[in-house]
PDB file of C-alpha atoms in Angstrom:
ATOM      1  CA  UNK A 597      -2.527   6.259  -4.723  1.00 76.00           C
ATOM      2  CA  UNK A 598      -4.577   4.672  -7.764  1.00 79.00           C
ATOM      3  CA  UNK A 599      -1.632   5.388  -9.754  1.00 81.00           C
ATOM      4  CA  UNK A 600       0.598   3.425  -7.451  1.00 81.00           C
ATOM      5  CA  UNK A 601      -1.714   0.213  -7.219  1.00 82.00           C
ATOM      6  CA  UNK A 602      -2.429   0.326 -10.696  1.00 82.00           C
ATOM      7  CA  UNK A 603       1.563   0.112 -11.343  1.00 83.00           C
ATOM      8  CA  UNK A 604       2.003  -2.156  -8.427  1.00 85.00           C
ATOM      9  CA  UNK A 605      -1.060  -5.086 -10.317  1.00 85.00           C
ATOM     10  CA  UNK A 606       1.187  -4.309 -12.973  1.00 86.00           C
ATOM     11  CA  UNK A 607       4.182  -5.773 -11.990  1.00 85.00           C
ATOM     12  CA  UNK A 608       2.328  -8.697 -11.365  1.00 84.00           C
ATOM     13  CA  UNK A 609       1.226  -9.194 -15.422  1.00 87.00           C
ATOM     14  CA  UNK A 610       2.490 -12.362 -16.740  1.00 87.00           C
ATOM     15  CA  UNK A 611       2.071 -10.746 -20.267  1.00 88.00           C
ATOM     16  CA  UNK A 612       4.297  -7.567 -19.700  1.00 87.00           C
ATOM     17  CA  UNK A 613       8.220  -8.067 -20.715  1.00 90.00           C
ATOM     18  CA  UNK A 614      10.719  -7.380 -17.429  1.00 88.00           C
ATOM     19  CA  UNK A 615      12.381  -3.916 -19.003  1.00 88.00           C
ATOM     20  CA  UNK A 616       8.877  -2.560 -18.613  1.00 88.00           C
ATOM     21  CA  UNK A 617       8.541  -3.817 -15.385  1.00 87.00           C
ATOM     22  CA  UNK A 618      11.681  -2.338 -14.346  1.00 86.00           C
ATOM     23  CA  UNK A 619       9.991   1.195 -15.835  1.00 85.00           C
ATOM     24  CA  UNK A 620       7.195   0.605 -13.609  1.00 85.00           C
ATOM     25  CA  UNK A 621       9.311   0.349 -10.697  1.00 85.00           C
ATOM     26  CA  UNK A 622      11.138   3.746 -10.851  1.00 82.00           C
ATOM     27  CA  UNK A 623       7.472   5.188 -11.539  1.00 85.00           C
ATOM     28  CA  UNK A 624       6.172   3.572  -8.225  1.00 85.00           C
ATOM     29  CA  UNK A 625       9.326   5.041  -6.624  1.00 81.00           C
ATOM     30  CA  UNK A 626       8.616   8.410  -8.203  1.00 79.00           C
ATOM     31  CA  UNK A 627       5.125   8.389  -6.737  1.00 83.00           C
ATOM     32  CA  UNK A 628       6.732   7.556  -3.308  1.00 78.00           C
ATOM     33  CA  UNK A 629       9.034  10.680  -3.656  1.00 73.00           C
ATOM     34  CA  UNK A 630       6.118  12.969  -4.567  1.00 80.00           C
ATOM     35  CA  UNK A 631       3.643  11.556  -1.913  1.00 78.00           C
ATOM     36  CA  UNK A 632       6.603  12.203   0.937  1.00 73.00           C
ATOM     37  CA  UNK A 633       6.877  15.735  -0.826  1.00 72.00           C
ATOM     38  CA  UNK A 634       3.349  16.710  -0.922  1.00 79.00           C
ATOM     39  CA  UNK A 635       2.945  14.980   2.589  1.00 74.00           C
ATOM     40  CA  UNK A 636       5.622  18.091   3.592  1.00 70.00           C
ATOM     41  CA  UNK A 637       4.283  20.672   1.402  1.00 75.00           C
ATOM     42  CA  UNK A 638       0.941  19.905   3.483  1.00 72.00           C
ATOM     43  CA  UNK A 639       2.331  20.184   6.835  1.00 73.00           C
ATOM     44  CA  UNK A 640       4.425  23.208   6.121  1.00 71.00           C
ATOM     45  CA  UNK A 641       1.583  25.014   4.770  1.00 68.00           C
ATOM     46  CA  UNK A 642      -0.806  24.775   7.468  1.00 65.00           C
ATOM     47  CA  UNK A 643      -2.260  28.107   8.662  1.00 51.00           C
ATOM     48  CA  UNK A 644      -3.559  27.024  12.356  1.00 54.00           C
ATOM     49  CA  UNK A 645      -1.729  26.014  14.899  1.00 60.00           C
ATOM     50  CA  UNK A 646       0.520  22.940  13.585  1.00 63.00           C
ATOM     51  CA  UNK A 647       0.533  21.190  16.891  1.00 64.00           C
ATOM     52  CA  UNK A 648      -3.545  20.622  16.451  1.00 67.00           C
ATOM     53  CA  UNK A 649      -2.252  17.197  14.308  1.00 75.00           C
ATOM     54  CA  UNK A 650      -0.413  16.199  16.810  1.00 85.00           C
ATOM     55  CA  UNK A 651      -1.137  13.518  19.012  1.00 89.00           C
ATOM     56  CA  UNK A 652       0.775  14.209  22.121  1.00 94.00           C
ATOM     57  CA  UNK A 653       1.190  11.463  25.317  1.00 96.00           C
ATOM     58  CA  UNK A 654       4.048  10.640  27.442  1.00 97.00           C
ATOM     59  CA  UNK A 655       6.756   9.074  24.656  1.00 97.00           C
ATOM     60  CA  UNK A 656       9.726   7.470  25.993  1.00 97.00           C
ATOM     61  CA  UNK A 657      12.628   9.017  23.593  1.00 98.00           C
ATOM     62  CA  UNK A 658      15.339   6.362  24.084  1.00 97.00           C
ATOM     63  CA  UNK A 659      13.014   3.742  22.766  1.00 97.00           C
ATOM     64  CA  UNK A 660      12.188   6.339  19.508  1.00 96.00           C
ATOM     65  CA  UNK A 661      16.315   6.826  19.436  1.00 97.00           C
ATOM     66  CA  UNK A 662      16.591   3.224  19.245  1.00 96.00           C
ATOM     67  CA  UNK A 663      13.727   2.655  16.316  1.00 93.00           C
ATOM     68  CA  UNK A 664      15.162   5.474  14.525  1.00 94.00           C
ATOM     69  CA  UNK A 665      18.967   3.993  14.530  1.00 94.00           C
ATOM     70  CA  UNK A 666      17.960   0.351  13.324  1.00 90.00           C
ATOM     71  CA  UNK A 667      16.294   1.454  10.937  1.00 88.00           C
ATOM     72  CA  UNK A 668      19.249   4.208   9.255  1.00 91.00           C
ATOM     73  CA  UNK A 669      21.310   1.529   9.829  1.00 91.00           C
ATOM     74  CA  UNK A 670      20.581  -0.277   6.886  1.00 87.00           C
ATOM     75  CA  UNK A 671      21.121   3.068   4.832  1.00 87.00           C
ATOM     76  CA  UNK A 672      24.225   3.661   6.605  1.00 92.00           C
ATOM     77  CA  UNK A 673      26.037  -0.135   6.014  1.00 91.00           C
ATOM     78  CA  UNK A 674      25.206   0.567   2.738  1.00 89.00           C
ATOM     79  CA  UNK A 675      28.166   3.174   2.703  1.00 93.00           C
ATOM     80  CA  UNK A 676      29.902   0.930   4.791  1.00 93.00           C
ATOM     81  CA  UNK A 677      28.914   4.085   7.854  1.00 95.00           C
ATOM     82  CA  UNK A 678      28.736   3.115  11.574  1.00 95.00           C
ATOM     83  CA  UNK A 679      25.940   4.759  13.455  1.00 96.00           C
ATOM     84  CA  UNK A 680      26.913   4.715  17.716  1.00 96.00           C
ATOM     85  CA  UNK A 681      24.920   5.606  20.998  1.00 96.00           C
ATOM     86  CA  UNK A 682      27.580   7.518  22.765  1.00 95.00           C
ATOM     87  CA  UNK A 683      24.769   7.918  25.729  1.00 96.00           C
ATOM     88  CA  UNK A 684      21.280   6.515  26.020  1.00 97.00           C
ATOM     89  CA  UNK A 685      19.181   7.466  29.045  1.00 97.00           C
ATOM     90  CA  UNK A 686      15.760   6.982  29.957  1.00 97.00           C
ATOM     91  CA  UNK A 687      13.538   9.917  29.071  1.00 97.00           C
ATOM     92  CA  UNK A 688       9.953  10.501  28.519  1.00 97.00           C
ATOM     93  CA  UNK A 689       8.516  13.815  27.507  1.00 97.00           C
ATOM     94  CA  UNK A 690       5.143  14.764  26.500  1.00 96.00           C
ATOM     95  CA  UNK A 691       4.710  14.662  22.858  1.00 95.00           C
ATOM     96  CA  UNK A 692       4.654  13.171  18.597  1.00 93.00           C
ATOM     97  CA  UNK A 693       6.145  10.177  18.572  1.00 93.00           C
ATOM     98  CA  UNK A 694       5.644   9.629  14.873  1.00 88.00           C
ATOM     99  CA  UNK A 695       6.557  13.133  14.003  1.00 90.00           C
ATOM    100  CA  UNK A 696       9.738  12.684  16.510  1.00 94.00           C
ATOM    101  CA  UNK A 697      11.113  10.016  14.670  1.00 92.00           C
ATOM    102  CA  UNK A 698      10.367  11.677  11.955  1.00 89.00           C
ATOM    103  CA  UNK A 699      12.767  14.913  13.275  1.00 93.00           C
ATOM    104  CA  UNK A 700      15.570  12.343  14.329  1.00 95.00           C
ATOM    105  CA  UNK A 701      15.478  10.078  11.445  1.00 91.00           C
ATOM    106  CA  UNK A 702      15.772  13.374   9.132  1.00 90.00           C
ATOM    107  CA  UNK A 703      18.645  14.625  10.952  1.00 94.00           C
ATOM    108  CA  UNK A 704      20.400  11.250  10.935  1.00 95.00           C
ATOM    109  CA  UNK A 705      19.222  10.954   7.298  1.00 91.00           C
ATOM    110  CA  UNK A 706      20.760  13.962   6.292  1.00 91.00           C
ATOM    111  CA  UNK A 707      24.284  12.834   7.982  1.00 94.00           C
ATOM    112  CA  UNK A 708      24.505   9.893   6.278  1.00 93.00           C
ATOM    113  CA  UNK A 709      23.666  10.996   2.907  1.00 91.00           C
ATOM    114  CA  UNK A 710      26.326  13.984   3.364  1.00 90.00           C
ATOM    115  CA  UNK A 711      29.136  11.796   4.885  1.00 90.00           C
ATOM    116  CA  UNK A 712      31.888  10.003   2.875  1.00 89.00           C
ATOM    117  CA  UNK A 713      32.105   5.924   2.642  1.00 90.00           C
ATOM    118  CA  UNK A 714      32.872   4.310   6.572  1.00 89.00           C
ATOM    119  CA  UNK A 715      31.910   7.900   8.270  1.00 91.00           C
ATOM    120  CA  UNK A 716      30.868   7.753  11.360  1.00 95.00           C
ATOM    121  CA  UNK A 717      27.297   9.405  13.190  1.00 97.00           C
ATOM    122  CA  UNK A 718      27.404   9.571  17.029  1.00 97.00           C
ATOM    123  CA  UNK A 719      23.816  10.005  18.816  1.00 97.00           C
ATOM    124  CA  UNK A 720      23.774  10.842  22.926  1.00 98.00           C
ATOM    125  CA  UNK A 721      20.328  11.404  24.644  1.00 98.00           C
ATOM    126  CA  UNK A 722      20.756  12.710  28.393  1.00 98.00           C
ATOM    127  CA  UNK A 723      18.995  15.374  30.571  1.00 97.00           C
ATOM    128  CA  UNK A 724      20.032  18.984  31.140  1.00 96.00           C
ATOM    129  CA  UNK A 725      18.346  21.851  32.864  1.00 94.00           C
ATOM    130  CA  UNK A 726      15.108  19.722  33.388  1.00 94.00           C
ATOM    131  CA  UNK A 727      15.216  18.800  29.426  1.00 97.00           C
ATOM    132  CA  UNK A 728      15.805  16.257  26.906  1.00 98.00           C
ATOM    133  CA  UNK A 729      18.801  16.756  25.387  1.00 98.00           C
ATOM    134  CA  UNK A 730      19.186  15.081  22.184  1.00 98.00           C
ATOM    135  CA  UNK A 731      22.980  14.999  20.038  1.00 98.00           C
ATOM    136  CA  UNK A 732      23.270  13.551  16.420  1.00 97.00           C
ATOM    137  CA  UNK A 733      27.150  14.229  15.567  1.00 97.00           C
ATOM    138  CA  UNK A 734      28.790  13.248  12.179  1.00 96.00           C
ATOM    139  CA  UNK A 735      32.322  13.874  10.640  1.00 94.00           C
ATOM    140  CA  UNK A 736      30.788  14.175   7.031  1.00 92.00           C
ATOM    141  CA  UNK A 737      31.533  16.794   5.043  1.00 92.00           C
ATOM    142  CA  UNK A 738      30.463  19.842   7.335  1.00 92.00           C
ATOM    143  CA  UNK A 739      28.431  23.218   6.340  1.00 91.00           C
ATOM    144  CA  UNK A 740      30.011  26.706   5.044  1.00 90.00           C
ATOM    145  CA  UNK A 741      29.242  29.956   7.001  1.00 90.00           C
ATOM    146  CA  UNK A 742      27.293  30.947   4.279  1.00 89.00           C
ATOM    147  CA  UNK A 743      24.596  28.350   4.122  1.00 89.00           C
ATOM    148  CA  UNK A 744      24.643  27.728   8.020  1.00 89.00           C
ATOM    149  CA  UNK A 745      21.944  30.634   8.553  1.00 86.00           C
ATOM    150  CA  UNK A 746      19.828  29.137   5.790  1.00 88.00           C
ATOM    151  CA  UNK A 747      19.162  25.399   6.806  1.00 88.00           C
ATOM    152  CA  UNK A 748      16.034  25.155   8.045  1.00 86.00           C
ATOM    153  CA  UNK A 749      14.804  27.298   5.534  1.00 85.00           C
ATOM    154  CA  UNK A 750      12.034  25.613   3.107  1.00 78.00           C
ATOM    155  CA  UNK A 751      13.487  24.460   0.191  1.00 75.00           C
ATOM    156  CA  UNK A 752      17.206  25.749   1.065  1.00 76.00           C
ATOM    157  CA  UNK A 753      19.777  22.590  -0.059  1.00 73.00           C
ATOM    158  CA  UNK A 754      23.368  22.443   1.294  1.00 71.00           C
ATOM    159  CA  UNK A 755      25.476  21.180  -1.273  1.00 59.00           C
ATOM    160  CA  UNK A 756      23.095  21.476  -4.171  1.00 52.00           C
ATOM    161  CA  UNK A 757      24.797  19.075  -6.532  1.00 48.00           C
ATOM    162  CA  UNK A 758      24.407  16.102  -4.254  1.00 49.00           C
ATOM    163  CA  UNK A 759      21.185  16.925  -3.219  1.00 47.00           C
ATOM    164  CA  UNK A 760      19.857  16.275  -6.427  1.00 45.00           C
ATOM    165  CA  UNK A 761      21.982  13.373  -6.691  1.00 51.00           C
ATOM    166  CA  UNK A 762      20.383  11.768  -3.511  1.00 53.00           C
ATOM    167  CA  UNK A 763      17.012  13.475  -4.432  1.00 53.00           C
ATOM    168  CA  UNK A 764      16.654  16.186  -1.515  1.00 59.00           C
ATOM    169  CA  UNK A 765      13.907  18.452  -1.311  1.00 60.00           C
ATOM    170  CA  UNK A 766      15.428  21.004   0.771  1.00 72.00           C
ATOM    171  CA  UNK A 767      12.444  20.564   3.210  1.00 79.00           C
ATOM    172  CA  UNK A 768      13.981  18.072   5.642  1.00 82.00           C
ATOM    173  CA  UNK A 769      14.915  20.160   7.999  1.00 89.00           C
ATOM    174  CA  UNK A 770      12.479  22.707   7.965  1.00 87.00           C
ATOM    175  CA  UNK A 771       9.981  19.750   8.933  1.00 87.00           C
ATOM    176  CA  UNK A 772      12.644  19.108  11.587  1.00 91.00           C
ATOM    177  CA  UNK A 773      12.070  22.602  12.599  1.00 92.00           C
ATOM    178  CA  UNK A 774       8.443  22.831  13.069  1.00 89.00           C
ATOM    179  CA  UNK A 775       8.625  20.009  15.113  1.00 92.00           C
ATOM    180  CA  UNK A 776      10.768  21.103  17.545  1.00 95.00           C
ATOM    181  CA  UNK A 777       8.729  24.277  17.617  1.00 92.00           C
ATOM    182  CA  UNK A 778       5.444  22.505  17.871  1.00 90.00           C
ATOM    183  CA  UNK A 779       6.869  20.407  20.960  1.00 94.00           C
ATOM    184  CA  UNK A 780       7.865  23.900  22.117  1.00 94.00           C
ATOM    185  CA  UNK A 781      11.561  22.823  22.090  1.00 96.00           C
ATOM    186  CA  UNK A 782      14.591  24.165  19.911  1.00 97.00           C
ATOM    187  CA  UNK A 783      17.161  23.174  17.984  1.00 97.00           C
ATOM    188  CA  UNK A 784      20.832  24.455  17.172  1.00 96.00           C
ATOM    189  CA  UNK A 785      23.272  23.146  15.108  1.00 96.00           C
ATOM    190  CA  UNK A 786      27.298  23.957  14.990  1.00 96.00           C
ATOM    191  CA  UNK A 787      29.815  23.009  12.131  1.00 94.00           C
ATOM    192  CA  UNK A 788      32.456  23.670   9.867  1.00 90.00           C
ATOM    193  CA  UNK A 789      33.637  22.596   6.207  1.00 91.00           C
ATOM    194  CA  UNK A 790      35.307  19.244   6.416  1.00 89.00           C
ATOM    195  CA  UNK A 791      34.919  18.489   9.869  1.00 91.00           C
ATOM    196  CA  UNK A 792      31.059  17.567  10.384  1.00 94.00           C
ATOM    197  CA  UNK A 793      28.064  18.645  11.819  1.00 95.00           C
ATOM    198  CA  UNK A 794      26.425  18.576  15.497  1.00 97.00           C
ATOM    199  CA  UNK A 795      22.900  18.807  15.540  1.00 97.00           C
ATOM    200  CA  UNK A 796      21.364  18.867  18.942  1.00 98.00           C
ATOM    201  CA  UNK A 797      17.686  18.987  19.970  1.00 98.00           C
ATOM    202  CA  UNK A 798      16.362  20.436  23.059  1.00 98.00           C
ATOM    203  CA  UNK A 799      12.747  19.493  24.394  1.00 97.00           C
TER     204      UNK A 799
END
C-alpha cells in the first residue's frame, strides 16, 4: 500500500519525464497483481473454518449475476466476446455476496480469457431440487482429460503458455472452490478440447 501511493503522488510530479511515468504505471499494476495474489494466498491458507470471514444474509443471486456480467463485459467487448443470460430467475440464498461475485466473476473471467476473438459465454440461473442452480457456458477453447481432474487445484494452470500471457495464478478456481464449499454448495464442470467449457454451481 505505501508503495502504491507513493507511485500513484508520483505520477502526479510535474518534474518527472512521461517514459518514467509510464514505468510507474506497470509498477502500480504489478502491486495490484501481487495484492490480489497475496489477498488469495491469505484466504487459501486459513486453518479455521473459512466461512468465519464470511458475512452471510439473504443475497438475491440474479442481482449478483447481473453486477458480475456488466462488469466482464467490458473485458469481453474488448475481444469483440458477447456475454448472454440464457435464464435469469429470482433467487435468494443465504450467503457472501462479495465472495459470490467473486466465484462467478472468476469463472466468467476465466472463459473469456480462454476463448478466441467474438466467442460467446452463456450464463442461466434457475432452481432445481430446492437449489440455486447456477450455468456459465463458453465455446472457448475447452479442457483436455488430463488437466480436467486438476482445476481447482492451487496453483494448477490450464494452458500454461497463455496463462502467463494473461498473468494467471492458477488460484482462480481454487478460490472458486472454497467458496462453494464454504456456502456448503458444489461445483462440477464438463468439457472437451475445442468445444468449451460448462461450469455450473450448485448452492
Amino acid at each position: 500500500t505505501i508503495l502504491r501511493t507513493h507511485w500513484e503522488n508520483e505520477i502526479n510530479n510535474s518534474d518527472i519525464s512521461l517514459d518514467l511515468k509510464e514505468k510507474f504505471v506497470q509498477d502500480i499494476e504489478t502491486i495490484s497483481r501481487l495484492s490480489h495474489l497475496i489477498n488469495n494466498l491469505l484466504l487459501l491458507s486459513q486453518t479455521e473454518a473459512v466461512e468465519i470471514n464470511f458475512n452471510f444474509a439473504p443475497t438475491r443471486l440474479d442481482e449478483i449475476i447481473k453486477e458480475v456480467i456488466d462488469d466482464a463485459t467490458i473485458l469481453a467487448e474488448m475481444k469483440k466476446q458477447s456475454i448472454e443470460i440464457a435464464q435469469l430467475t429470482i433467487l435468494t440464498v443465504m450467503g457472501d455476496k462479495m465472495r459470490l461475485y467473486q466465484l462467478l466473476f472468476n469463472i466468467i473471467d476465466n472463459a473469456i480469457k480462454y476463448s478466441d476473438q467474438e466467442g460467446k459465454i452463456w450464463i442461466s440461473l434457475n432452481e432445481q431440487n430446492e437449489r440455486a442452480r447456477i450455468e456459465i457456458r463458453d465455446n472457448g477453447y475447452g479442457i483436455s482429460k488430463e488437466d480436467l481432474p486438476h482445476i481447482f487445484e492451487r496453483f494448477y494452470r490450464i494452458k500454461k503458455d497463455r496463462a502467463r500471457k494473461t498473468g494467471g495464478s492458477g488460484l482462480g478456481l481454487a478460490i472458486g472452490k472454497l467458496i462453494v464449499d464454504s456456502h456448503h454448495g458444489s461445483i462440477q464442470v464438463k468439457s472437451e478440447l475445442g468445444k468449451g467449457s460448462v461450469f455450473t454451481v450448485f448452492l
